[in-house]
Amino acid sequence: MNERADLIVVGDVYTVDAARSWARAVAIHNGRIVAVGTEADVRERVGTAEVIFGACIVPGFQDAHIHAAFAGRIRRHVDLEGLHDVDDYLARIREHADAHPDEAWIVGGGWYAPVFGGDGPDRHQLDAIVPDRPVFLMNTDTHAAWVNTRALELAGITAGTPDPWDGYYVREANGMPTGCLQEGTAYSFWSDRVPADTVEDWMESVRVAQRHLHALGITAWQDAWVRPDLLKAYRELEDLHELSMHVVTSLWWDRHRGPEQIEELVEQREWGTGGRVNAGTVKIMLDGCPESATGSMLEPYEGHFGQEHDRGLQFVEEGALTEAVVRLDALGFQIHQHALGDRSFRAALDAVEAARAANGWNDARHHIAHLQLPDPVDIPRMRPLGVVANMQPYWACPDPATETLTRPRVGSRADRLYAIGDVVRSGAVLAMGSDWPVTTPNVFEQMQVAVTRQVIGHPDGPILDASQRITLAQALAAFTRGSAFVNHDDDGGSIVEGMRADLAVLDRNPFAGSVHEIAETNVTSTIASGHVVFGA
Ligand SMILES: [Zn+2]
């Protein structure tokens, strides 16, 4: 092996450095980038080495909000992702149940609410194919679950079971739950009723996710929902040298408890952090989502949705939230708040403002994820508070979730959906993530939607507010430098000499050609810490 370079990568190199400059070759040695420049210049400096050619080379992508382990888990069980038909769902569930006669529970996920329309899926559909074993399937956005009658029986859920404060059962006329569980009813069913995954199960789920994400050019992620068993799995994989991703684990804030859990989070950060794993983040989920009228809004939902759900669900009330954020900030945690509605977004900013007032400025890089419907007056507050906008651009188009679920529930407020352009213009740092398994982890598909605000494959179709489009350069910077910033990964996100060698090699230059072709870009090789982890 050459002593000056292990590998040279040649193609149009988009460095995502401060100048957003282009180069033609990158040399890698001992996991780091040792030369960037023209091909002749790089070869002269490092001599000969193995060479990979690509049409375009970009920094390894970082997904700033993903449920990678959970998505890997679904892929190992009943995976409904990519199907868009109830009969196809049922066929796949039956196939899995038949192939696994010894599984006591049939679990999985990936169903898409608009496929069912109206009140969502129904337990009788599952009873017809799996009558004797419990079935539990999360939907794509993981805010709802579909269960069969056997599962409800085992859980003792009947017409007389009241709704909890943080969710609801969709019910038949006689009060009996239909089998569609919303928000807190879905979470508590999963955590209290479905047999828990072991650390070994989680390790296998992370392995599956890591393989899939490396194939998409992703080299780092922030897992947005990590409880101790999953944190152990990440640590174990790191100790076994099986983790090639850099991972930030957002430790789960239990909304059913208060500040007494902070001590446990400090302990988890302590034993969880090391090597490629950074456990210094706490995730606080403030609300549900407007698609099911559970996002927390300043004003009631429209019409009968408002009568049934008023202003939605605020999972952590403002006073308790501020107390938690001020204390976690003082302890040096990064706080990752999930806020979709305008009330929850304002509460999230108010809490950070209180923390800044109490503890002064720090480099915690707090972020708010989703920003589906912020009040426009709140967007300019992020930059002075040092709050990063963590956005999921694939949702910013007139897809069925927007048009058939969100718009009827929020009315004219839909005019301010996903104001990514306003975020960029405000000067706030923009990071991006897929929220996989909610939607695709394919970065090129997500970036095309950020640029066009149209459904992929419909270049002449409707646009979700053209004034909020951003450029490909802005989207690509968000998925690399922006997400690396929020991941506290100052060694990643750019192709610059001295930085860690995380690269994605592409089969075409996404800046060439039409914006409607961005999603057609494929990753041919992925390099993480100087090692080829996908492709040739
Ligand atoms: Zn999420």
Coordinates of C-alpha atoms and ligand atoms in Angstrom, one line a residue:
M1 CA 0.0 0.0 0.0
N2 CA 1.2 3.5 -0.9
E3 CA 2.4 5.3 2.2
R4 CA 1.0 8.6 1.1
A5 CA -2.5 7.5 -0.1
D6 CA -4.7 4.4 0.1
L7 CA -7.2 5.6 -2.4
I8 CA -7.8 8.3 -4.9
V9 CA -11.4 9.2 -6.0
V10 CA -11.7 11.0 -9.3
G11 CA -14.7 12.9 -10.8
D12 CA -16.5 16.2 -10.4
V13 CA -15.9 16.8 -6.7
Y14 CA -18.4 19.0 -5.0
T15 CA -16.6 19.8 -1.7
V16 CA -19.3 21.7 0.2
D17 CA -16.5 23.8 1.7
A18 CA -17.1 27.4 2.6
A19 CA -16.9 28.5 -1.0
R20 CA -18.9 25.5 -2.3
S21 CA -15.9 24.9 -4.6
W22 CA -15.4 22.1 -7.1
A23 CA -12.3 19.9 -7.6
R24 CA -11.4 16.8 -9.6
A25 CA -9.8 14.4 -7.3
V26 CA -9.6 13.4 -3.6
A27 CA -6.9 11.4 -1.9
I28 CA -7.5 9.4 1.2
H29 CA -5.0 8.0 3.7
N30 CA -5.6 6.4 7.1
G31 CA -9.3 7.4 7.0
R32 CA -8.7 11.0 6.3
I33 CA -8.7 13.3 3.3
V34 CA -5.1 14.1 2.5
A35 CA -5.4 16.0 -0.8
V36 CA -8.1 17.7 -2.8
G37 CA -7.4 19.3 -6.2
T38 CA -7.0 18.6 -9.9
E39 CA -6.2 15.0 -10.7
A40 CA -2.6 15.8 -11.8
D41 CA -2.0 17.9 -8.6
V42 CA -3.4 15.1 -6.3
R43 CA -1.4 12.4 -8.1
E44 CA 1.7 14.4 -7.9
R45 CA 1.3 14.9 -4.2
V46 CA 0.4 11.4 -3.2
G47 CA 1.8 9.2 -5.9
T48 CA -0.1 6.2 -7.1
A49 CA -2.9 4.4 -5.3
E50 CA -6.1 2.5 -6.0
V51 CA -8.5 4.7 -7.9
I52 CA -12.3 4.9 -7.9
F53 CA -13.9 6.9 -10.8
G54 CA -17.3 8.5 -10.5
A55 CA -19.3 11.1 -12.3
C56 CA -19.6 13.2 -9.2
I57 CA -18.3 13.0 -5.6
V58 CA -20.0 14.6 -2.7
P59 CA -19.5 14.4 1.1
G60 CA -21.1 11.4 2.8
F61 CA -24.7 12.4 3.6
Q62 CA -25.8 12.8 7.2
D63 CA -29.4 12.2 8.1
A64 CA -30.2 14.5 11.0
H65 CA -33.5 12.9 12.0
I66 CA -34.1 9.2 11.4
H67 CA -35.4 6.1 13.1
A68 CA -32.8 3.9 11.6
A69 CA -33.0 1.1 14.1
F70 CA -36.7 1.1 14.1
A71 CA -36.8 1.1 10.3
G72 CA -34.3 -1.8 10.2
R73 CA -36.6 -3.7 12.6
I74 CA -39.5 -3.2 10.2
R75 CA -37.4 -4.5 7.3
R76 CA -36.8 -7.7 9.4
H77 CA -40.5 -8.3 10.0
V78 CA -43.6 -7.2 8.1
D79 CA -42.5 -4.4 5.8
L80 CA -45.3 -2.6 4.0
E81 CA -43.2 0.2 2.8
G82 CA -43.5 0.8 -1.0
L83 CA -47.0 -0.9 -1.2
H84 CA -49.9 1.4 -1.7
D85 CA -52.9 -0.8 -1.7
V86 CA -54.9 -2.5 1.1
D87 CA -55.0 -5.9 -0.7
D88 CA -51.2 -5.8 -1.2
Y89 CA -50.8 -5.0 2.5
L90 CA -52.9 -7.9 3.5
A91 CA -51.2 -10.3 1.1
R92 CA -47.8 -9.4 2.5
I93 CA -49.0 -9.7 6.1
R94 CA -50.5 -13.2 5.4
E95 CA -47.3 -14.2 3.6
H96 CA -45.2 -13.3 6.6
A97 CA -47.6 -15.0 9.0
D98 CA -47.6 -18.2 7.0
A99 CA -43.8 -18.2 6.7
H100 CA -43.3 -17.7 10.4
P101 CA -45.7 -20.0 12.2
D102 CA -43.8 -19.8 15.4
E103 CA -43.8 -16.1 15.8
A104 CA -46.2 -15.4 18.7
W105 CA -46.7 -11.8 17.5
I106 CA -46.9 -10.5 14.0
V107 CA -45.2 -7.1 14.0
G108 CA -43.9 -4.6 11.5
G109 CA -45.0 -1.4 9.9
G110 CA -45.1 0.9 6.9
W111 CA -48.8 1.3 6.1
Y112 CA -49.7 4.7 4.7
A113 CA -52.9 6.3 6.2
P114 CA -54.2 7.9 2.9
V115 CA -54.5 4.3 1.5
F116 CA -57.3 3.6 3.9
G117 CA -59.1 7.0 3.8
G118 CA -61.7 8.0 6.4
D119 CA -61.0 6.5 9.8
G120 CA -58.0 4.5 8.9
P121 CA -57.4 0.7 8.9
D122 CA -59.7 -1.8 10.7
R123 CA -59.0 -4.8 12.9
H124 CA -61.5 -7.0 10.9
Q125 CA -59.3 -6.7 7.8
L126 CA -56.5 -8.3 9.8
D127 CA -58.7 -10.8 11.6
A128 CA -59.6 -12.3 8.2
I129 CA -56.0 -13.3 7.6
V130 CA -54.5 -13.7 11.1
P131 CA -57.4 -14.5 13.5
D132 CA -55.4 -16.4 16.2
R133 CA -52.2 -14.4 16.8
P134 CA -51.9 -10.8 17.8
V135 CA -50.8 -8.4 15.0
F136 CA -49.3 -4.9 15.6
L137 CA -48.3 -2.7 12.7
M138 CA -47.0 0.9 12.9
N139 CA -47.9 3.3 10.1
T140 CA -45.3 5.1 8.1
D141 CA -45.1 8.1 10.4
T142 CA -45.1 5.9 13.5
H143 CA -47.9 8.1 15.0
A144 CA -50.5 5.4 14.6
A145 CA -50.8 1.6 14.8
W146 CA -53.1 -1.1 13.3
V147 CA -53.9 -4.1 15.4
N148 CA -56.3 -7.1 15.1
T149 CA -59.0 -8.2 17.5
R150 CA -56.7 -10.8 19.2
A151 CA -54.2 -8.0 20.1
L152 CA -57.0 -5.9 21.6
E153 CA -58.3 -8.9 23.6
L154 CA -54.8 -9.7 24.9
A155 CA -54.4 -6.0 26.0
G156 CA -57.9 -6.0 27.6
I157 CA -59.0 -3.1 25.5
T158 CA -62.8 -2.9 25.1
A159 CA -65.6 -0.4 24.4
G160 CA -65.3 0.7 28.0
T161 CA -61.6 1.5 27.8
P162 CA -61.2 5.3 28.0
D163 CA -58.8 7.3 25.8
P164 CA -55.6 8.3 27.5
W165 CA -54.6 12.0 27.6
D166 CA -52.0 11.7 24.9
G167 CA -53.9 9.8 22.2
Y168 CA -57.1 8.2 21.1
Y169 CA -58.7 5.0 19.8
V170 CA -60.7 5.3 16.6
R171 CA -64.0 3.7 17.5
E172 CA -67.0 2.0 16.0
A173 CA -70.5 3.3 16.7
N174 CA -70.8 1.1 19.7
G175 CA -67.6 2.5 21.2
M176 CA -65.4 -0.6 20.4
P177 CA -62.0 0.4 19.1
T178 CA -61.7 -0.2 15.4
G179 CA -58.1 -1.3 15.7
C180 CA -56.6 2.0 14.6
L181 CA -54.6 3.4 17.5
Q182 CA -53.5 7.1 17.4
E183 CA -50.5 8.6 19.2
G184 CA -50.3 7.6 22.9
T185 CA -52.5 4.6 22.4
A186 CA -50.1 3.3 19.7
Y187 CA -46.9 4.0 21.7
S188 CA -48.1 2.6 25.0
F189 CA -49.4 -0.5 23.2
W190 CA -46.0 -1.0 21.6
S191 CA -44.0 -0.4 24.8
D192 CA -46.4 -2.2 27.2
R193 CA -47.9 -5.0 25.2
V194 CA -45.7 -6.1 22.3
P195 CA -42.8 -8.2 23.6
A196 CA -39.7 -6.0 23.8
D197 CA -36.8 -6.5 21.4
T198 CA -33.6 -7.8 23.0
V199 CA -30.3 -5.9 22.6
E200 CA -29.4 -8.6 20.0
D201 CA -32.6 -7.9 18.1
W202 CA -31.7 -4.2 18.0
M203 CA -28.2 -4.9 16.9
E204 CA -29.5 -6.9 14.0
S205 CA -31.9 -4.1 13.1
V206 CA -29.1 -1.5 13.2
R207 CA -27.0 -3.8 10.9
V208 CA -29.8 -4.0 8.4
A209 CA -30.4 -0.2 8.5
Q210 CA -26.7 0.5 8.2
R211 CA -26.3 -1.6 5.1
H212 CA -29.3 0.0 3.5
L213 CA -28.2 3.6 4.3
H214 CA -24.6 3.1 3.2
A215 CA -26.0 2.0 -0.2
L216 CA -27.7 5.5 -0.3
G217 CA -24.4 7.4 0.4
I218 CA -25.2 8.0 4.1
T219 CA -22.3 7.9 6.5
A220 CA -23.8 9.4 9.7
W221 CA -27.2 9.8 11.3
Q222 CA -29.0 11.1 14.3
D223 CA -31.4 8.4 15.6
A224 CA -34.4 10.4 16.9
W225 CA -35.8 7.9 19.4
V226 CA -33.3 5.9 21.5
R227 CA -34.2 4.0 24.7
P228 CA -31.6 2.2 26.8
D229 CA -31.8 -1.2 25.0
L230 CA -31.1 0.4 21.6
L231 CA -28.3 2.5 23.1
K232 CA -26.7 -0.7 24.4
A233 CA -27.0 -2.2 20.9
Y234 CA -25.2 0.8 19.3
R235 CA -22.5 0.6 21.9
E236 CA -22.1 -3.1 21.5
L237 CA -21.8 -2.8 17.7
E238 CA -19.2 0.0 18.2
D239 CA -17.2 -2.2 20.6
L240 CA -17.3 -5.0 18.0
H241 CA -16.1 -2.6 15.3
E242 CA -19.2 -3.3 13.3
L243 CA -20.5 0.3 13.3
S244 CA -19.2 2.2 10.3
M245 CA -21.7 5.1 10.6
H246 CA -21.2 7.9 13.0
V247 CA -24.3 8.0 15.2
V248 CA -25.9 10.6 17.5
T249 CA -28.5 8.9 19.7
S250 CA -31.4 11.1 20.8
L251 CA -32.2 9.8 24.3
W252 CA -36.0 9.6 24.8
W253 CA -37.6 12.0 27.2
D254 CA -40.5 10.1 28.9
R255 CA -43.4 12.5 28.8
H256 CA -45.1 10.5 31.6
R257 CA -42.4 11.5 34.0
G258 CA -40.7 14.7 35.0
P259 CA -37.2 16.0 35.9
E260 CA -36.5 12.9 38.0
Q261 CA -35.5 11.1 34.8
I262 CA -32.6 13.6 34.2
E263 CA -30.2 11.6 36.3
E264 CA -30.8 8.4 34.2
L265 CA -30.2 10.4 31.0
V266 CA -26.9 11.7 32.4
E267 CA -25.9 8.0 33.1
Q268 CA -27.0 6.9 29.6
R269 CA -24.9 9.7 28.1
E270 CA -22.0 8.5 30.2
W271 CA -21.9 4.8 29.3
G272 CA -23.5 5.4 25.8
T273 CA -20.9 7.8 24.4
G274 CA -17.7 6.5 22.9
G275 CA -16.1 5.9 19.5
R276 CA -18.6 6.6 16.8
V277 CA -21.5 6.9 19.2
N278 CA -22.5 10.3 20.7
A279 CA -25.2 10.0 23.3
G280 CA -25.3 13.7 24.3
T281 CA -28.8 14.5 22.9
V282 CA -32.2 14.3 24.5
K283 CA -35.3 14.1 22.3
I284 CA -38.5 15.8 23.6
M285 CA -41.6 15.1 21.6
L286 CA -44.0 18.0 22.0
D287 CA -46.9 17.0 19.8
G288 CA -48.5 14.6 17.3
C289 CA -49.1 15.6 13.7
P290 CA -51.7 17.7 11.9
E291 CA -52.6 14.7 9.6
S292 CA -54.5 13.2 12.6
A293 CA -55.4 16.5 14.2
T294 CA -52.9 15.7 17.0
G295 CA -50.3 18.4 16.2
S296 CA -50.4 21.1 18.8
M297 CA -51.9 24.3 17.3
L298 CA -52.5 27.8 18.6
E299 CA -56.1 27.8 17.1
P300 CA -58.5 24.8 16.9
Y301 CA -58.5 22.5 13.8
E302 CA -61.1 23.2 11.2
G303 CA -64.8 22.2 11.5
H304 CA -65.6 18.9 13.0
F305 CA -61.9 18.1 13.5
G306 CA -61.8 21.1 15.8
Q307 CA -64.9 19.9 17.7
E308 CA -63.3 16.5 18.2
H309 CA -59.7 17.5 18.7
D310 CA -59.8 21.2 19.6
R311 CA -56.1 22.4 19.3
G312 CA -54.5 19.0 19.2
L313 CA -52.2 17.4 21.7
Q314 CA -49.4 19.2 23.6
F315 CA -47.5 16.3 25.1
V316 CA -45.3 18.4 27.4
E317 CA -47.0 21.5 28.7
E318 CA -45.0 24.8 28.5
G319 CA -44.1 25.1 32.2
A320 CA -42.7 21.5 32.5
L321 CA -41.0 21.9 29.1
T322 CA -39.2 25.0 30.1
E323 CA -38.0 23.5 33.3
A324 CA -36.7 20.4 31.5
V325 CA -34.9 22.3 28.8
V326 CA -33.3 24.8 31.2
R327 CA -31.9 21.9 33.3
L328 CA -30.8 19.7 30.4
D329 CA -29.1 22.7 28.7
A330 CA -27.3 23.5 31.9
L331 CA -26.0 19.9 31.9
G332 CA -24.6 20.3 28.4
F333 CA -27.2 18.2 26.6
Q334 CA -28.2 19.0 23.0
I335 CA -32.0 19.2 22.9
H336 CA -33.9 17.8 19.9
Q337 CA -37.5 18.9 20.1
H338 CA -40.2 17.4 17.8
A339 CA -42.6 20.2 16.9
L340 CA -45.1 20.2 14.0
G341 CA -47.8 22.6 15.1
D342 CA -47.5 26.3 15.6
R343 CA -48.1 26.1 19.4
S344 CA -45.5 23.4 19.9
F345 CA -43.0 25.2 17.8
R346 CA -43.4 28.4 19.8
A347 CA -43.2 26.5 23.0
A348 CA -39.9 24.8 21.8
L349 CA -38.4 28.3 21.1
D350 CA -39.6 29.7 24.3
A351 CA -38.0 26.9 26.2
V352 CA -34.6 27.5 24.5
E353 CA -35.0 31.2 25.1
A354 CA -35.5 30.5 28.8
A355 CA -32.4 28.3 28.8
R356 CA -30.3 31.0 27.1
A357 CA -31.5 33.5 29.7
A358 CA -30.7 31.2 32.6
N359 CA -27.5 29.5 31.4
G360 CA -26.1 31.9 28.8
W361 CA -25.0 31.0 25.3
N362 CA -23.4 27.6 24.7
D363 CA -22.5 25.4 21.7
A364 CA -25.3 22.8 22.4
R365 CA -26.7 23.3 18.8
H366 CA -30.3 22.7 20.0
H367 CA -32.6 21.8 17.2
I368 CA -36.3 21.6 16.4
A369 CA -37.4 18.9 14.0
H370 CA -40.2 19.0 11.5
L371 CA -41.5 22.7 11.6
Q372 CA -44.6 21.7 9.6
L373 CA -46.7 24.8 10.4
P374 CA -44.8 27.4 12.4
D375 CA -46.4 30.8 12.8
P376 CA -44.3 33.0 10.4
V377 CA -43.4 35.4 13.3
D378 CA -41.5 32.6 15.0
I379 CA -39.2 31.6 12.2
P380 CA -36.8 34.6 12.6
R381 CA -36.4 33.6 16.3
M382 CA -34.3 30.6 15.5
R383 CA -31.1 32.3 14.3
P384 CA -30.6 34.6 17.4
L385 CA -31.3 31.6 19.7
G386 CA -28.8 29.4 17.9
V387 CA -31.6 26.9 17.1
V388 CA -31.1 24.7 14.1
A389 CA -34.0 23.9 11.8
N390 CA -34.1 20.1 11.2
M391 CA -36.4 19.6 8.3
Q392 CA -37.8 16.7 6.3
P393 CA -38.1 18.1 2.7
Y394 CA -39.8 15.0 1.2
W395 CA -43.0 16.1 2.9
A396 CA -43.0 19.6 1.3
C397 CA -45.2 18.7 -1.7
P398 CA -48.9 18.3 -2.5
D399 CA -48.9 14.6 -1.8
P400 CA -51.9 12.7 -0.5
A401 CA -51.0 13.2 3.1
T402 CA -50.9 17.0 2.5
E403 CA -54.0 17.2 0.4
T404 CA -56.3 14.6 1.9
L405 CA -55.3 14.7 5.5
T406 CA -53.5 17.9 6.5
R407 CA -55.3 20.5 4.4
P408 CA -58.9 19.6 5.5
R409 CA -57.8 19.8 9.1
V410 CA -55.8 23.1 9.0
G411 CA -57.6 25.0 6.3
S412 CA -55.9 28.2 5.1
R413 CA -53.0 27.5 7.5
A414 CA -51.8 25.0 4.9
D415 CA -50.5 28.1 3.1
R416 CA -47.5 28.0 5.4
L417 CA -46.6 24.3 5.3
Y418 CA -42.8 23.6 5.4
A419 CA -41.5 27.1 5.0
I420 CA -38.0 25.9 4.1
G421 CA -37.2 29.0 2.0
D422 CA -38.1 31.3 4.8
V423 CA -35.8 29.3 7.1
V424 CA -32.9 29.7 4.7
R425 CA -33.6 33.4 4.3
S426 CA -33.7 33.9 8.1
G427 CA -30.1 32.8 8.4
A428 CA -30.8 29.9 10.7
V429 CA -28.7 26.7 10.2
L430 CA -30.7 24.2 8.2
A431 CA -30.2 20.5 8.7
M432 CA -32.2 17.7 7.0
G433 CA -33.3 14.3 7.7
S434 CA -35.7 11.7 6.3
D435 CA -37.5 10.5 9.4
W436 CA -37.2 7.1 7.8
P437 CA -39.3 4.8 8.0
V438 CA -41.8 7.7 7.8
T439 CA -40.6 8.4 4.3
T440 CA -37.7 7.4 2.0
P441 CA -34.1 7.8 3.2
N442 CA -33.0 8.4 -0.4
V443 CA -31.4 11.8 -0.2
F444 CA -31.8 12.6 -3.9
E445 CA -35.5 12.1 -3.8
Q446 CA -35.7 14.3 -0.8
M447 CA -33.6 17.0 -2.4
Q448 CA -35.6 17.0 -5.6
V449 CA -38.8 17.7 -3.5
A450 CA -37.0 20.5 -1.6
V451 CA -36.0 22.1 -5.0
T452 CA -39.3 21.6 -6.8
R453 CA -42.0 21.3 -4.1
Q454 CA -43.7 18.9 -6.4
V455 CA -44.5 15.2 -6.2
I456 CA -41.7 13.2 -8.0
G457 CA -42.7 12.1 -11.4
H458 CA -45.2 14.9 -11.9
P459 CA -43.1 17.8 -13.4
D460 CA -46.3 19.5 -14.6
G461 CA -48.2 18.8 -11.4
P462 CA -49.2 21.3 -8.6
I463 CA -46.5 23.0 -6.6
L464 CA -46.7 23.5 -2.8
D465 CA -45.9 27.2 -2.6
A466 CA -43.1 27.9 -5.1
S467 CA -41.8 30.8 -2.9
Q468 CA -40.5 28.2 -0.4
R469 CA -38.3 26.3 -2.9
I470 CA -34.6 26.2 -2.2
T471 CA -31.7 25.5 -4.5
L472 CA -30.0 22.1 -4.9
A473 CA -26.8 23.7 -3.4
Q474 CA -28.8 24.7 -0.3
A475 CA -30.4 21.3 0.0
L476 CA -27.1 19.5 -0.5
A477 CA -25.4 21.7 2.1
A478 CA -28.2 20.9 4.6
F479 CA -27.8 17.2 4.1
T480 CA -24.0 17.4 4.6
R481 CA -22.6 20.4 6.5
G482 CA -25.9 21.4 8.1
S483 CA -26.6 17.9 9.4
A484 CA -22.9 17.5 10.5
F485 CA -23.2 20.7 12.4
V486 CA -26.3 19.5 14.3
N487 CA -24.6 16.1 14.8
H488 CA -21.6 18.0 16.5
D489 CA -19.5 16.3 13.8
D490 CA -17.1 19.1 12.9
D491 CA -14.9 16.5 11.2
G492 CA -17.5 15.5 8.7
G493 CA -19.8 17.1 6.1
S494 CA -17.2 18.5 3.7
I495 CA -14.4 17.3 1.4
V496 CA -11.6 19.3 2.9
E497 CA -8.0 18.2 3.6
G498 CA -7.6 16.9 7.1
M499 CA -11.3 15.9 7.6
R500 CA -12.6 12.4 7.9
A501 CA -12.9 10.7 4.6
D502 CA -16.7 10.2 4.2
L503 CA -17.7 10.3 0.6
A504 CA -20.5 9.4 -1.7
V505 CA -19.6 8.6 -5.3
L506 CA -22.4 9.2 -7.8
D507 CA -23.3 8.0 -11.3
R508 CA -24.3 11.5 -12.5
N509 CA -23.8 15.1 -11.5
P510 CA -27.1 16.1 -10.0
F511 CA -26.4 19.8 -10.9
A512 CA -26.4 18.9 -14.6
G513 CA -29.7 18.5 -16.3
S514 CA -33.2 19.2 -15.1
V515 CA -34.2 19.5 -11.5
H516 CA -36.8 16.8 -12.2
E517 CA -33.9 14.4 -12.7
I518 CA -32.2 14.9 -9.3
A519 CA -33.9 11.9 -7.9
E520 CA -32.5 9.7 -10.7
T521 CA -29.0 10.1 -9.3
N522 CA -27.6 6.8 -7.9
V523 CA -24.8 6.2 -5.4
T524 CA -22.2 3.8 -6.9
S525 CA -19.8 3.7 -3.9
T526 CA -19.8 5.0 -0.3
I527 CA -16.7 5.6 1.7
A528 CA -16.9 6.0 5.5
S529 CA -13.8 6.9 7.5
G530 CA -11.7 6.0 4.4
H531 CA -13.2 2.5 4.0
V532 CA -15.4 1.5 1.1
V533 CA -18.6 0.4 2.8
F534 CA -20.7 0.1 -0.3
G535 CA -20.0 -0.6 -4.0
A536 CA -16.7 -1.1 -5.6
Ligands
ZN1 ZN -39.2 11.2 13.8

